[in-house]
mmCIF file of C-alpha atoms and ligand atoms in Angstrom:
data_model
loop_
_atom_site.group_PDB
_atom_site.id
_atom_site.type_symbol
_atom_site.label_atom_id
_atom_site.label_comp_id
_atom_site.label_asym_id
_atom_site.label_seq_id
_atom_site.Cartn_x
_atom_site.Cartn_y
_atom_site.Cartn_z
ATOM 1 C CA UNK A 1067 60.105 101.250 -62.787
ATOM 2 C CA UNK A 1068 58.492 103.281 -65.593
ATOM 3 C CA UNK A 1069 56.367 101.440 -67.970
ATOM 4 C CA UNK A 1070 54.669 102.231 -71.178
ATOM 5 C CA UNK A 1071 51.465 100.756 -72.091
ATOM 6 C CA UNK A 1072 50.177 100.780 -75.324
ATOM 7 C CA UNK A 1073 46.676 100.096 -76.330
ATOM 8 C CA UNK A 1074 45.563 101.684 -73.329
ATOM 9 C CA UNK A 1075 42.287 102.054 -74.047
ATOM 10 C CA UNK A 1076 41.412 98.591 -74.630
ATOM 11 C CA UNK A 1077 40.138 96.108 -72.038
ATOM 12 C CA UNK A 1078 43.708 94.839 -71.128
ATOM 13 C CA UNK A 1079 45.340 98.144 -71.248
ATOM 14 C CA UNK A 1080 43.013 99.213 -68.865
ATOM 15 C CA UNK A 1081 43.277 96.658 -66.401
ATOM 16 C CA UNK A 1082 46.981 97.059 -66.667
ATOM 17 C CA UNK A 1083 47.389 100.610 -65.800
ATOM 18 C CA UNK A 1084 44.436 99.825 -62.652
ATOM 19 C CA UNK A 1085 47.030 97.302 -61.201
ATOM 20 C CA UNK A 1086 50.294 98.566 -61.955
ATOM 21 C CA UNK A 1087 50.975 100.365 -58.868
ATOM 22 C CA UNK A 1088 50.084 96.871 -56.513
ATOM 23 C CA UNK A 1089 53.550 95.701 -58.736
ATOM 24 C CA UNK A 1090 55.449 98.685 -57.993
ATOM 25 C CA UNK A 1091 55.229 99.959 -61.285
ATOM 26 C CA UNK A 1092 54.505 103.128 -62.443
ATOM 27 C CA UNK A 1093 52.762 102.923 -65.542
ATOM 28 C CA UNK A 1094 52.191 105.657 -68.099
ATOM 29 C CA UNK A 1095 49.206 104.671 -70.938
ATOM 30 C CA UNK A 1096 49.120 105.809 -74.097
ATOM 31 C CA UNK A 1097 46.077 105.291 -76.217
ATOM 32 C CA UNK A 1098 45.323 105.296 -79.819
ATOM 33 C CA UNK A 1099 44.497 109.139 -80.195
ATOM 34 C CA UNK A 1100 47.645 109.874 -78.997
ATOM 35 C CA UNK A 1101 49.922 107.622 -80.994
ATOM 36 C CA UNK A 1102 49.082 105.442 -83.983
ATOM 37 C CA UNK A 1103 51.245 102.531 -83.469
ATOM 38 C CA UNK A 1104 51.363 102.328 -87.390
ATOM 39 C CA UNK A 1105 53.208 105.302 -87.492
ATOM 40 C CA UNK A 1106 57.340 105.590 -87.279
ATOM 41 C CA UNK A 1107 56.650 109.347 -86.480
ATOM 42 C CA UNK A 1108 54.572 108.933 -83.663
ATOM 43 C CA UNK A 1109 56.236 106.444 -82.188
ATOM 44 C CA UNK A 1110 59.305 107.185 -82.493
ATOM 45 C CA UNK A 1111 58.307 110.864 -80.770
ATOM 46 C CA UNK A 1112 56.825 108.993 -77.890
ATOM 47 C CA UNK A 1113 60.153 107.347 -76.798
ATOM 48 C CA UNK A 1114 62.227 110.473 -78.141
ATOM 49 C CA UNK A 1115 59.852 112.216 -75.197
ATOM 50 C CA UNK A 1116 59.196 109.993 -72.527
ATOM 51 C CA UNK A 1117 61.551 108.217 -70.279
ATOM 52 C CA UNK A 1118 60.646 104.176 -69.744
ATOM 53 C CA UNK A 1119 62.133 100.990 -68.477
ATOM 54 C CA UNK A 1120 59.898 98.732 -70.068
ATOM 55 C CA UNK A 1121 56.902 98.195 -72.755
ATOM 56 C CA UNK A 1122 54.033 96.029 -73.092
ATOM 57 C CA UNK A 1123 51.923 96.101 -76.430
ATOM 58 C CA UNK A 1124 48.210 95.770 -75.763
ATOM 59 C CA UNK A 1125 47.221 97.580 -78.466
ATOM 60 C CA UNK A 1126 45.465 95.507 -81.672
ATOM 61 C CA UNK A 1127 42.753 95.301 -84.052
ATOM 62 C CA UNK A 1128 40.477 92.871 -82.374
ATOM 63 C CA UNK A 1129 37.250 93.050 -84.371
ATOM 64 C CA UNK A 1130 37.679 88.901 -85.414
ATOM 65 C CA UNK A 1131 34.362 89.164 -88.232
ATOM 66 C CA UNK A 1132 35.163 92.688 -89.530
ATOM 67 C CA UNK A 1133 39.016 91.773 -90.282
ATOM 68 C CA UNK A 1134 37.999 89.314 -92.628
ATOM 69 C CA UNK A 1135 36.331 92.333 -94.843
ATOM 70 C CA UNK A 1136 38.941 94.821 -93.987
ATOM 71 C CA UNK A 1137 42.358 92.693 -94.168
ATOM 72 C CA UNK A 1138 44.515 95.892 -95.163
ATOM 73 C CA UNK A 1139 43.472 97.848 -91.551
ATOM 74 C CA UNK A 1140 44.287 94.565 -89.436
ATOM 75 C CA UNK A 1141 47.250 94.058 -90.886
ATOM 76 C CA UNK A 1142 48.278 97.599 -90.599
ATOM 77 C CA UNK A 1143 47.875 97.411 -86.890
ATOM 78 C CA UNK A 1144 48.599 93.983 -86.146
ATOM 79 C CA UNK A 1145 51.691 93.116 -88.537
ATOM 80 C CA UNK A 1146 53.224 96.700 -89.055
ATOM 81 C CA UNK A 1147 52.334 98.583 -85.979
ATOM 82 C CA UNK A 1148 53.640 95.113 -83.784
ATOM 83 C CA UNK A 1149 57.173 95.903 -85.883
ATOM 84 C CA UNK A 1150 57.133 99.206 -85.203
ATOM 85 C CA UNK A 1151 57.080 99.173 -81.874
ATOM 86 C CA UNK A 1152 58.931 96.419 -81.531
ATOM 87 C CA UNK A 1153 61.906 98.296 -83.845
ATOM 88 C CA UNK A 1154 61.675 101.072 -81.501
ATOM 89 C CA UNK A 1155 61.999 99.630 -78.592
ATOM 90 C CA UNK A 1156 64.883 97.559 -79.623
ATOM 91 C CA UNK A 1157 66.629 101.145 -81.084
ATOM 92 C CA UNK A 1158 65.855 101.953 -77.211
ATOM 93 C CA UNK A 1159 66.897 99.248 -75.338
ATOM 94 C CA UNK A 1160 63.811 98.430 -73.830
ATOM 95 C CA UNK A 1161 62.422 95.220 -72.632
ATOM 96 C CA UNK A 1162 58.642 94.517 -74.761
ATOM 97 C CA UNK A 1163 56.233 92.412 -74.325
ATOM 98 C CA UNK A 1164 53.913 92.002 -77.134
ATOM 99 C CA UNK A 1165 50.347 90.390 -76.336
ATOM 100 C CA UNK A 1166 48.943 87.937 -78.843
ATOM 101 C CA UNK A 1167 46.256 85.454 -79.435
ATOM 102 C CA UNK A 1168 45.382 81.568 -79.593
ATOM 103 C CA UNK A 1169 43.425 82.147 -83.103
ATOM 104 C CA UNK A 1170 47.297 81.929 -84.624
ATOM 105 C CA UNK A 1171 46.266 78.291 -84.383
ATOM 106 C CA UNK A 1172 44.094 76.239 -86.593
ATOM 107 C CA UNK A 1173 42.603 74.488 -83.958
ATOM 108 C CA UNK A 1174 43.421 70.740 -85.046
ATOM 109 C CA UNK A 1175 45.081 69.664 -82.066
ATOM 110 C CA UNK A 1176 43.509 67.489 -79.100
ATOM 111 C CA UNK A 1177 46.264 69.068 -76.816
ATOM 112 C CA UNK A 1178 47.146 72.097 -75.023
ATOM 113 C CA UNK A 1179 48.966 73.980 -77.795
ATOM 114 C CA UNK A 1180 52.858 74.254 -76.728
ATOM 115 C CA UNK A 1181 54.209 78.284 -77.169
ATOM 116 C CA UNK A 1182 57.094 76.144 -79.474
ATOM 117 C CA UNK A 1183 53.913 74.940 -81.874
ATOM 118 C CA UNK A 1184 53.157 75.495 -85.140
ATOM 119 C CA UNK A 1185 51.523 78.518 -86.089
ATOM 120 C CA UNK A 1186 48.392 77.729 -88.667
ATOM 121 C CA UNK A 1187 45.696 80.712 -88.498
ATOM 122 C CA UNK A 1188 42.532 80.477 -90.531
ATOM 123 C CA UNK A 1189 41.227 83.782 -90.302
ATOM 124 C CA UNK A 1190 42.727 87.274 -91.325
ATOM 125 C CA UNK A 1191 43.035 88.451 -87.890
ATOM 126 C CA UNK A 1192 44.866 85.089 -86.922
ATOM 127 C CA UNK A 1193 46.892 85.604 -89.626
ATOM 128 C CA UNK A 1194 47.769 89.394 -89.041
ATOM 129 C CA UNK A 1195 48.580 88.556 -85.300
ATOM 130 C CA UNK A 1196 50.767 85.815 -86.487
ATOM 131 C CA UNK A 1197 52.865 87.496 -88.844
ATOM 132 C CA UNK A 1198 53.022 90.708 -86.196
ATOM 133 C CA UNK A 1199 54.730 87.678 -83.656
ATOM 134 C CA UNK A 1200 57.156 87.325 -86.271
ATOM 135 C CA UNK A 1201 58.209 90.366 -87.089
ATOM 136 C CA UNK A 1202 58.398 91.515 -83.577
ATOM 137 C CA UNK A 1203 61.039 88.495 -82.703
ATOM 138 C CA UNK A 1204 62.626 89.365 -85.996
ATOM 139 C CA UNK A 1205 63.188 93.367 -85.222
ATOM 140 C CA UNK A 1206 63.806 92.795 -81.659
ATOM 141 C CA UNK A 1207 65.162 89.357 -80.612
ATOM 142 C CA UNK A 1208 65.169 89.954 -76.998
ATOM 143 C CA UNK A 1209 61.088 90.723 -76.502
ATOM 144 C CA UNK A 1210 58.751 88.442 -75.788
ATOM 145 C CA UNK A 1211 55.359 87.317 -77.244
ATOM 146 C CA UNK A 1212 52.837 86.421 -74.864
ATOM 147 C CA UNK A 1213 49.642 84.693 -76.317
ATOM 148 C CA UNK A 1214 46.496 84.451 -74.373
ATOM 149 C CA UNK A 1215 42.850 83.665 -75.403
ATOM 150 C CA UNK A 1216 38.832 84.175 -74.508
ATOM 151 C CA UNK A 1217 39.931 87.840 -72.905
ATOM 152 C CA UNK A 1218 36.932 89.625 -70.859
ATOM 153 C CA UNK A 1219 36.956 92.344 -68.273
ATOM 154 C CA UNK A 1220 35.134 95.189 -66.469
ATOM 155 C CA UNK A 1221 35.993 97.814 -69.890
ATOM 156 C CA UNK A 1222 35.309 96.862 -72.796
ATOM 157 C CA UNK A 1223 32.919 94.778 -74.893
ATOM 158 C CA UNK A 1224 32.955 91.270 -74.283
ATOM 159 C CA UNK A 1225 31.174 87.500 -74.020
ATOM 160 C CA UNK A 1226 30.401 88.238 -70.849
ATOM 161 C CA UNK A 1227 28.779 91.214 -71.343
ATOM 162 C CA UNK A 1228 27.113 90.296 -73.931
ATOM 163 C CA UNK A 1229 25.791 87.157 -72.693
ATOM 164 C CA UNK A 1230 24.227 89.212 -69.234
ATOM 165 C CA UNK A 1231 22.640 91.645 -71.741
ATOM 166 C CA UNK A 1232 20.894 88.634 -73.873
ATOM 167 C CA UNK A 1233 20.040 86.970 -70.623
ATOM 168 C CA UNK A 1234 17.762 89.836 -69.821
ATOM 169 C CA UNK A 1235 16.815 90.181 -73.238
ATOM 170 C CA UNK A 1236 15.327 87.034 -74.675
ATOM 171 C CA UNK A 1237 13.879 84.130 -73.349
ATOM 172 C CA UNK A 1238 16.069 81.475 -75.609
ATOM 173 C CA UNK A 1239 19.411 81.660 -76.212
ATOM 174 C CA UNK A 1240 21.576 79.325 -78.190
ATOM 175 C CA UNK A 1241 24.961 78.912 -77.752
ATOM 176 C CA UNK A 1242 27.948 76.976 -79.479
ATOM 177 C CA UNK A 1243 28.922 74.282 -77.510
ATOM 178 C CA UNK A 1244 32.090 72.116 -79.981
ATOM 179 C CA UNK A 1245 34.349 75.206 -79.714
ATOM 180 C CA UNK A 1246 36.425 74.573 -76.654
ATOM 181 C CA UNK A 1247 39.424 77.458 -75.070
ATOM 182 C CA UNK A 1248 40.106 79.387 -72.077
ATOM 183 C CA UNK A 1249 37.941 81.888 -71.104
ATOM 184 C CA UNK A 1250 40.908 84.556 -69.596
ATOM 185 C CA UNK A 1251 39.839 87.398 -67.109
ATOM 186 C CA UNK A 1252 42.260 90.661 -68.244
ATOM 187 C CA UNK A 1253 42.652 90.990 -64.493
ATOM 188 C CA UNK A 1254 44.699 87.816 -64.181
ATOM 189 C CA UNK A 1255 46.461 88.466 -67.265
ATOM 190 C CA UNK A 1256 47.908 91.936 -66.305
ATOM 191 C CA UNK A 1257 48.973 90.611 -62.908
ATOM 192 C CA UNK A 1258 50.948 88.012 -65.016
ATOM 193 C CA UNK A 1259 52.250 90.174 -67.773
ATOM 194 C CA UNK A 1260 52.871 93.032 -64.821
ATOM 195 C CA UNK A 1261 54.807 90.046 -62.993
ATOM 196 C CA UNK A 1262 57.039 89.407 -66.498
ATOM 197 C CA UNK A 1263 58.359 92.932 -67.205
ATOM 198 C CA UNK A 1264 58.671 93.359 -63.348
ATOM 199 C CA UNK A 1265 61.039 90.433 -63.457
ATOM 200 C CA UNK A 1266 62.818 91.083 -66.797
ATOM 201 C CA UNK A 1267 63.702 95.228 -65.846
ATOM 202 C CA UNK A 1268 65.306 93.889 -62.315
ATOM 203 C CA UNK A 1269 67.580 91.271 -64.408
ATOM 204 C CA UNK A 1270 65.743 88.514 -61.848
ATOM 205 C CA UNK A 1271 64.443 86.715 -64.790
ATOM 206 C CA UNK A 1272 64.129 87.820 -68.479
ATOM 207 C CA UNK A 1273 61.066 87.214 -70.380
ATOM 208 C CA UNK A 1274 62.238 86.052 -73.808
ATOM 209 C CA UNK A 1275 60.522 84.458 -76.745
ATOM 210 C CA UNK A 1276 57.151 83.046 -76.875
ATOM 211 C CA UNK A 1277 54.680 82.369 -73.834
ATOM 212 C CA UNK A 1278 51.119 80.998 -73.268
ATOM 213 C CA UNK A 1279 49.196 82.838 -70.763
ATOM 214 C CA UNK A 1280 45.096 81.750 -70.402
ATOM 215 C CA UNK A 1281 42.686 81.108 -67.781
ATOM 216 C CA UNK A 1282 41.554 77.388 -66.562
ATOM 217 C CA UNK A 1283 40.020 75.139 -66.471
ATOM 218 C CA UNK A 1284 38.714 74.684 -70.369
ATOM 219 C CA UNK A 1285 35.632 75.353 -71.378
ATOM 220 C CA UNK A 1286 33.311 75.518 -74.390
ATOM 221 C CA UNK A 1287 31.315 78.837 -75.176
ATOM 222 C CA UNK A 1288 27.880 77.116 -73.897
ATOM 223 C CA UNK A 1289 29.437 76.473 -70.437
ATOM 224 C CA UNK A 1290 30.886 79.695 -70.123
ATOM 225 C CA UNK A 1291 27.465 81.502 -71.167
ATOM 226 C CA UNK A 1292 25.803 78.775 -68.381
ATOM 227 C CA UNK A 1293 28.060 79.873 -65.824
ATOM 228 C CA UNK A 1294 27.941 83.714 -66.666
ATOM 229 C CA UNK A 1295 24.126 83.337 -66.324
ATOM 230 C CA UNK A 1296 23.884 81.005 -63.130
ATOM 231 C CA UNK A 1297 26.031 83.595 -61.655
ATOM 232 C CA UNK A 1298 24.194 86.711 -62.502
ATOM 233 C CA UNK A 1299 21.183 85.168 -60.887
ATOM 234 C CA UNK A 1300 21.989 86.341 -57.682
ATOM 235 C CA UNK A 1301 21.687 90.049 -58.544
ATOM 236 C CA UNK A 1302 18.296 89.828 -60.496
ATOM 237 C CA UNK A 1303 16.441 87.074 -62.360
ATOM 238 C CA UNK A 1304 16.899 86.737 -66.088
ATOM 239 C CA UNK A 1305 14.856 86.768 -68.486
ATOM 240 C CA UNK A 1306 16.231 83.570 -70.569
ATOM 241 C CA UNK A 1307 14.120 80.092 -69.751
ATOM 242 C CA UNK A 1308 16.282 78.014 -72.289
ATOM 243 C CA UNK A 1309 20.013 78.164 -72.610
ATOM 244 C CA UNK A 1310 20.970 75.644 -75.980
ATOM 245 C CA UNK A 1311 24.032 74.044 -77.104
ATOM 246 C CA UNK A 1312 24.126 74.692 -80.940
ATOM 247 C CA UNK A 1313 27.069 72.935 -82.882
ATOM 248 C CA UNK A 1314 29.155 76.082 -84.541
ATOM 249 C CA UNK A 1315 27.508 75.263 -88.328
ATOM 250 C CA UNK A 1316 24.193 76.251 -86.582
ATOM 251 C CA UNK A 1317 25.908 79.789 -85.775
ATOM 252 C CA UNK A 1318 27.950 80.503 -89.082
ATOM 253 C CA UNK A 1319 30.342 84.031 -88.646
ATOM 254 C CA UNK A 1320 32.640 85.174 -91.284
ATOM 255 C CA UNK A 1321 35.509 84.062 -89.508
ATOM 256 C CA UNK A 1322 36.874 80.794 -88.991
ATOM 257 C CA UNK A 1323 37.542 80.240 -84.838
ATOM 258 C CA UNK A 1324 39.677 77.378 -83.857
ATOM 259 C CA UNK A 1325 37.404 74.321 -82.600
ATOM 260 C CA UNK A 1326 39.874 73.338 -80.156
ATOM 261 C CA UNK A 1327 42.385 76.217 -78.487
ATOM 262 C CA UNK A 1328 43.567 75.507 -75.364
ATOM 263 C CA UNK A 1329 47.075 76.875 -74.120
ATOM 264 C CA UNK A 1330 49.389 75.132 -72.363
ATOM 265 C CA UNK A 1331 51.117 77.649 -70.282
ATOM 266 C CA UNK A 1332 53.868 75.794 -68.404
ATOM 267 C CA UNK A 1333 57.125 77.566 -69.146
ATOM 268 C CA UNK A 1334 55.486 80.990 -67.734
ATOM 269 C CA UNK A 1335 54.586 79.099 -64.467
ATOM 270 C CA UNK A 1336 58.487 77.081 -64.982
ATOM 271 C CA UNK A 1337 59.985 80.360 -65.452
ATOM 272 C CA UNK A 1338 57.836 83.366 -63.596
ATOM 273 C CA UNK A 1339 55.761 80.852 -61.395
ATOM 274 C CA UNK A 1340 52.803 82.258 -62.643
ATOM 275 C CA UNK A 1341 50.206 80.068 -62.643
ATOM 276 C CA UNK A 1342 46.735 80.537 -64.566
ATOM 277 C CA UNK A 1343 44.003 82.205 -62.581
ATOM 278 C CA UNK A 1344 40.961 80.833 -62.182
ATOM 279 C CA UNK A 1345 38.459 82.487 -65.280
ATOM 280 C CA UNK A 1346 35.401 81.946 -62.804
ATOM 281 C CA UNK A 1347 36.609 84.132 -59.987
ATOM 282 C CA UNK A 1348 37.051 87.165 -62.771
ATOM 283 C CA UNK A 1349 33.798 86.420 -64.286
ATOM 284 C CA UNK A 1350 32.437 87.305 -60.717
ATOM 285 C CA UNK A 1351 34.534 90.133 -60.734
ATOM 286 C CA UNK A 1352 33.013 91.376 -63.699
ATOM 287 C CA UNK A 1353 29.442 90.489 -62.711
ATOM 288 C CA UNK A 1354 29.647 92.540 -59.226
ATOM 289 C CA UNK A 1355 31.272 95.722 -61.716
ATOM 290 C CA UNK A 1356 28.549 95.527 -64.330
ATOM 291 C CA UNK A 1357 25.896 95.561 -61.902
ATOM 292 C CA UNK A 1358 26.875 97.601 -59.289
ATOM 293 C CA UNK A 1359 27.768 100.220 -62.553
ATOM 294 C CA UNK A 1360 24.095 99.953 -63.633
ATOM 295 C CA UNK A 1361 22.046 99.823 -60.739
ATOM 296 C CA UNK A 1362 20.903 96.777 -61.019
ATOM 297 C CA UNK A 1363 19.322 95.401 -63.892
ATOM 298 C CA UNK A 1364 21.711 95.662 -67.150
HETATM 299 N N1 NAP B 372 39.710 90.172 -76.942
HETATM 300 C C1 NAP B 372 40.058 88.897 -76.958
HETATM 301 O O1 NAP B 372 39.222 87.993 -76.757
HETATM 302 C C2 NAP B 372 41.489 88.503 -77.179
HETATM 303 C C3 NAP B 372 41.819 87.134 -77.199
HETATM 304 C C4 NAP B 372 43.154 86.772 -77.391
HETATM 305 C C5 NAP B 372 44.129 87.746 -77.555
HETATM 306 N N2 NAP B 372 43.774 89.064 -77.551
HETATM 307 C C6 NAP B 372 44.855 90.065 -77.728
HETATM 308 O O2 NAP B 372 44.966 90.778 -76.513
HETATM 309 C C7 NAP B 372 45.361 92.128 -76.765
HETATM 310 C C8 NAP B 372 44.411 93.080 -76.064
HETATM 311 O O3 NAP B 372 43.083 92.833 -76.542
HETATM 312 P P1 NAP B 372 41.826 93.645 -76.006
HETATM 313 O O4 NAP B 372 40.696 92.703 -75.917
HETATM 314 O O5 NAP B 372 42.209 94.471 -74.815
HETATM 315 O O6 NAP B 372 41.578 94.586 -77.261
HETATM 316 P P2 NAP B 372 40.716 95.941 -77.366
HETATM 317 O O7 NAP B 372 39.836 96.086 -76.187
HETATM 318 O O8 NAP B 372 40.142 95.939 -78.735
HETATM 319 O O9 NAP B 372 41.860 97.037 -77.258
HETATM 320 C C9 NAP B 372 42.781 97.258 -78.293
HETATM 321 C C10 NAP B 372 43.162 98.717 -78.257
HETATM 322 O O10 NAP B 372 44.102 98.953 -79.322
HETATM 323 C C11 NAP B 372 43.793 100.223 -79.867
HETATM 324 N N3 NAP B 372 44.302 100.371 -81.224
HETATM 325 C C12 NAP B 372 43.753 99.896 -82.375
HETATM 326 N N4 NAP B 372 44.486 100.303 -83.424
HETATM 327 C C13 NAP B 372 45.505 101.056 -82.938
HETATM 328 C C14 NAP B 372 46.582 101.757 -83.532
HETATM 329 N N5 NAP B 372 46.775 101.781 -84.866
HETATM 330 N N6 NAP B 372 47.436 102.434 -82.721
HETATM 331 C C15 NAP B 372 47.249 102.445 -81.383
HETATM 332 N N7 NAP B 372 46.253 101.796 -80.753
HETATM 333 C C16 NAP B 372 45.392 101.105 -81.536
HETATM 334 C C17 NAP B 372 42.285 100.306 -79.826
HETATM 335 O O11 NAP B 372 41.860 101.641 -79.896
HETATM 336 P P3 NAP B 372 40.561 102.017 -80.770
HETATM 337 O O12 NAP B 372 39.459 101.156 -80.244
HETATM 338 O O13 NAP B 372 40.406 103.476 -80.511
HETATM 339 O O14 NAP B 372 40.914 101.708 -82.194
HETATM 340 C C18 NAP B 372 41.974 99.658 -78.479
HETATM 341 O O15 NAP B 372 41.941 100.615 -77.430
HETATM 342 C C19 NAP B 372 45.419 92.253 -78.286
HETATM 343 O O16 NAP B 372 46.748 92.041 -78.710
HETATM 344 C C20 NAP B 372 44.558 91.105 -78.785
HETATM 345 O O17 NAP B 372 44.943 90.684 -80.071
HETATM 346 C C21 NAP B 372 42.481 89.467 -77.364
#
């Protein structure tokens, strides 16, 4: 099985093309030098050239704060590039799936969000990656959506970088503590997206419509940074003496995050028996990457 990934330079493109093979896939990733997803052309010369069974859109604009300055570059990516790809696969005949996020929400809810929920964003980038959803259902009926949350891996920026670095940095750190998600571990998630198109290509089971893929259990921010730094103990000993749970008014962004964005992922585990990975285990994973790729200290 030949598959395409797109946005393979990202953190989850990455990870996908690293595990591919242990699926019996052999994946081919194309990164955003080599084709802006934006562009018909480019696309469109990418299939014309290369020979695939399958796609899986990883590719985004992910910077949450920036979008809400620069609305006309996330939605160029996120709402027209999503169609694109999504028109060109369907021209093709090839399964998609399209990855997408839990800030399509508005974060009311004192549930696990449902894949058949309402969609509400409250930020541009929620809104982009919302309206790229629907187009990509709309051009291409048969693909499938597959919205996950709190992503971190070995490439990439992320919280748990980030939160190592400040550990050894400062000696306080404050940290929100009333937003509460899924911290997901791009590992897990390109096993299960890896397991979908898998699945779908050899007719066993055809991923269709809109899933919920995230790590468990829930957590809020502050007990994900606590973890992360309890954790990272064992390779050296940080800096940080006071680790504080700050409401989210006390750490204002120019974004609005959903308080409350927890995914209830059942019909991937009814349908693909995938169940959600642990996000502790890949924030281990991480840990033993980061250090052992800086010698130590970060
Ligand atoms: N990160 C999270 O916490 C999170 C949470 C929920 C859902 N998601 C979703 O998960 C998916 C993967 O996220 P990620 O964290 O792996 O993102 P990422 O690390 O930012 O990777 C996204 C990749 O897309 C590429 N890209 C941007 N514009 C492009 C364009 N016009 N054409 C082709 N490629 C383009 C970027 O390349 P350049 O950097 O060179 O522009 C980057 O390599 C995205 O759909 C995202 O919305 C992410």
């Amino acid at each position: 099985m030949r598959l395409l990934v797109l946005g393979a330079g990202g953190q989850l493109g990455c990870d996908i093309l690293a595990r591919a093979e242990g699926h019996g896939v052999v994946a081919e990733g194309v990164g955003h030098a080599q084709c802006d997803i934006a562009l018909v052309s480019q696309v469109r010369e990418l299939f014309d050239t290369g020979s695939y069974d399958a796609v899986i859109n990883a590719a985004a604009y992910t910077k949450v704060d920036l979008a809400e300055a620069d609305e006309e570059l996330a939605d160029r990516v996120n709402r027209v590039g999503a169609g694109v790809v999504a028109d060109q696969c369907r021209a093709n005949g090839l399964p998609l799936l399209h990855v997408s996020t839990d800030y399509v929400f508005d974060g009311n809810a004192t549930e696990p969000y449902s894949h058949l929920a309402e969609v509400s964003p409250q930020s541009v980038y929620g809104n982009t990656k919302a309206e790229g959803e629907r187009l990509v259902l709309e051009m291409h009926p048969d693909a499938a959506v597959v919205r996950t949350s709190w992503l971190f891996g070995e490439h990439g920026p992320n919280f748990v970088k980030t939160m190592v670095r400040l550990a050894f940095e400062r000696e306080t750190l404050r940290v929100v503590n009333d937003q509460v998600g899924c911290p997901t571990w791009t590992g897990g998630l390109a096993d299960a997206l890896l397991t979908m198109v898998t699945k779908t290509v050899s007719e066993d089971v055809k991923a269709r419509g809109i899933y919920h893929y995230c790590g468990a259990p829930q957590s809020s921010w502050f007990e994900f940074a606590r973890y992360i730094i309890d954790e990272a103990r064992q390779y050296d000993e940080p800096k940080v003496r006071e680790l504080l749970p700050i409401p989210t008014e006390e750490y204002p962004t120019p974004a609005t995050r959903p308080m409350y964005s927890v995914l209830d992922c059942s019909r991937l585990e009814k349908e693909f028996g995938v169940v959600p990975g642990d996000w502790r285990y890949g924030v281990r994973q991480v840990l033993k990457a980061e250090f052992s790729r800086l010698g130590g200290r970060p």
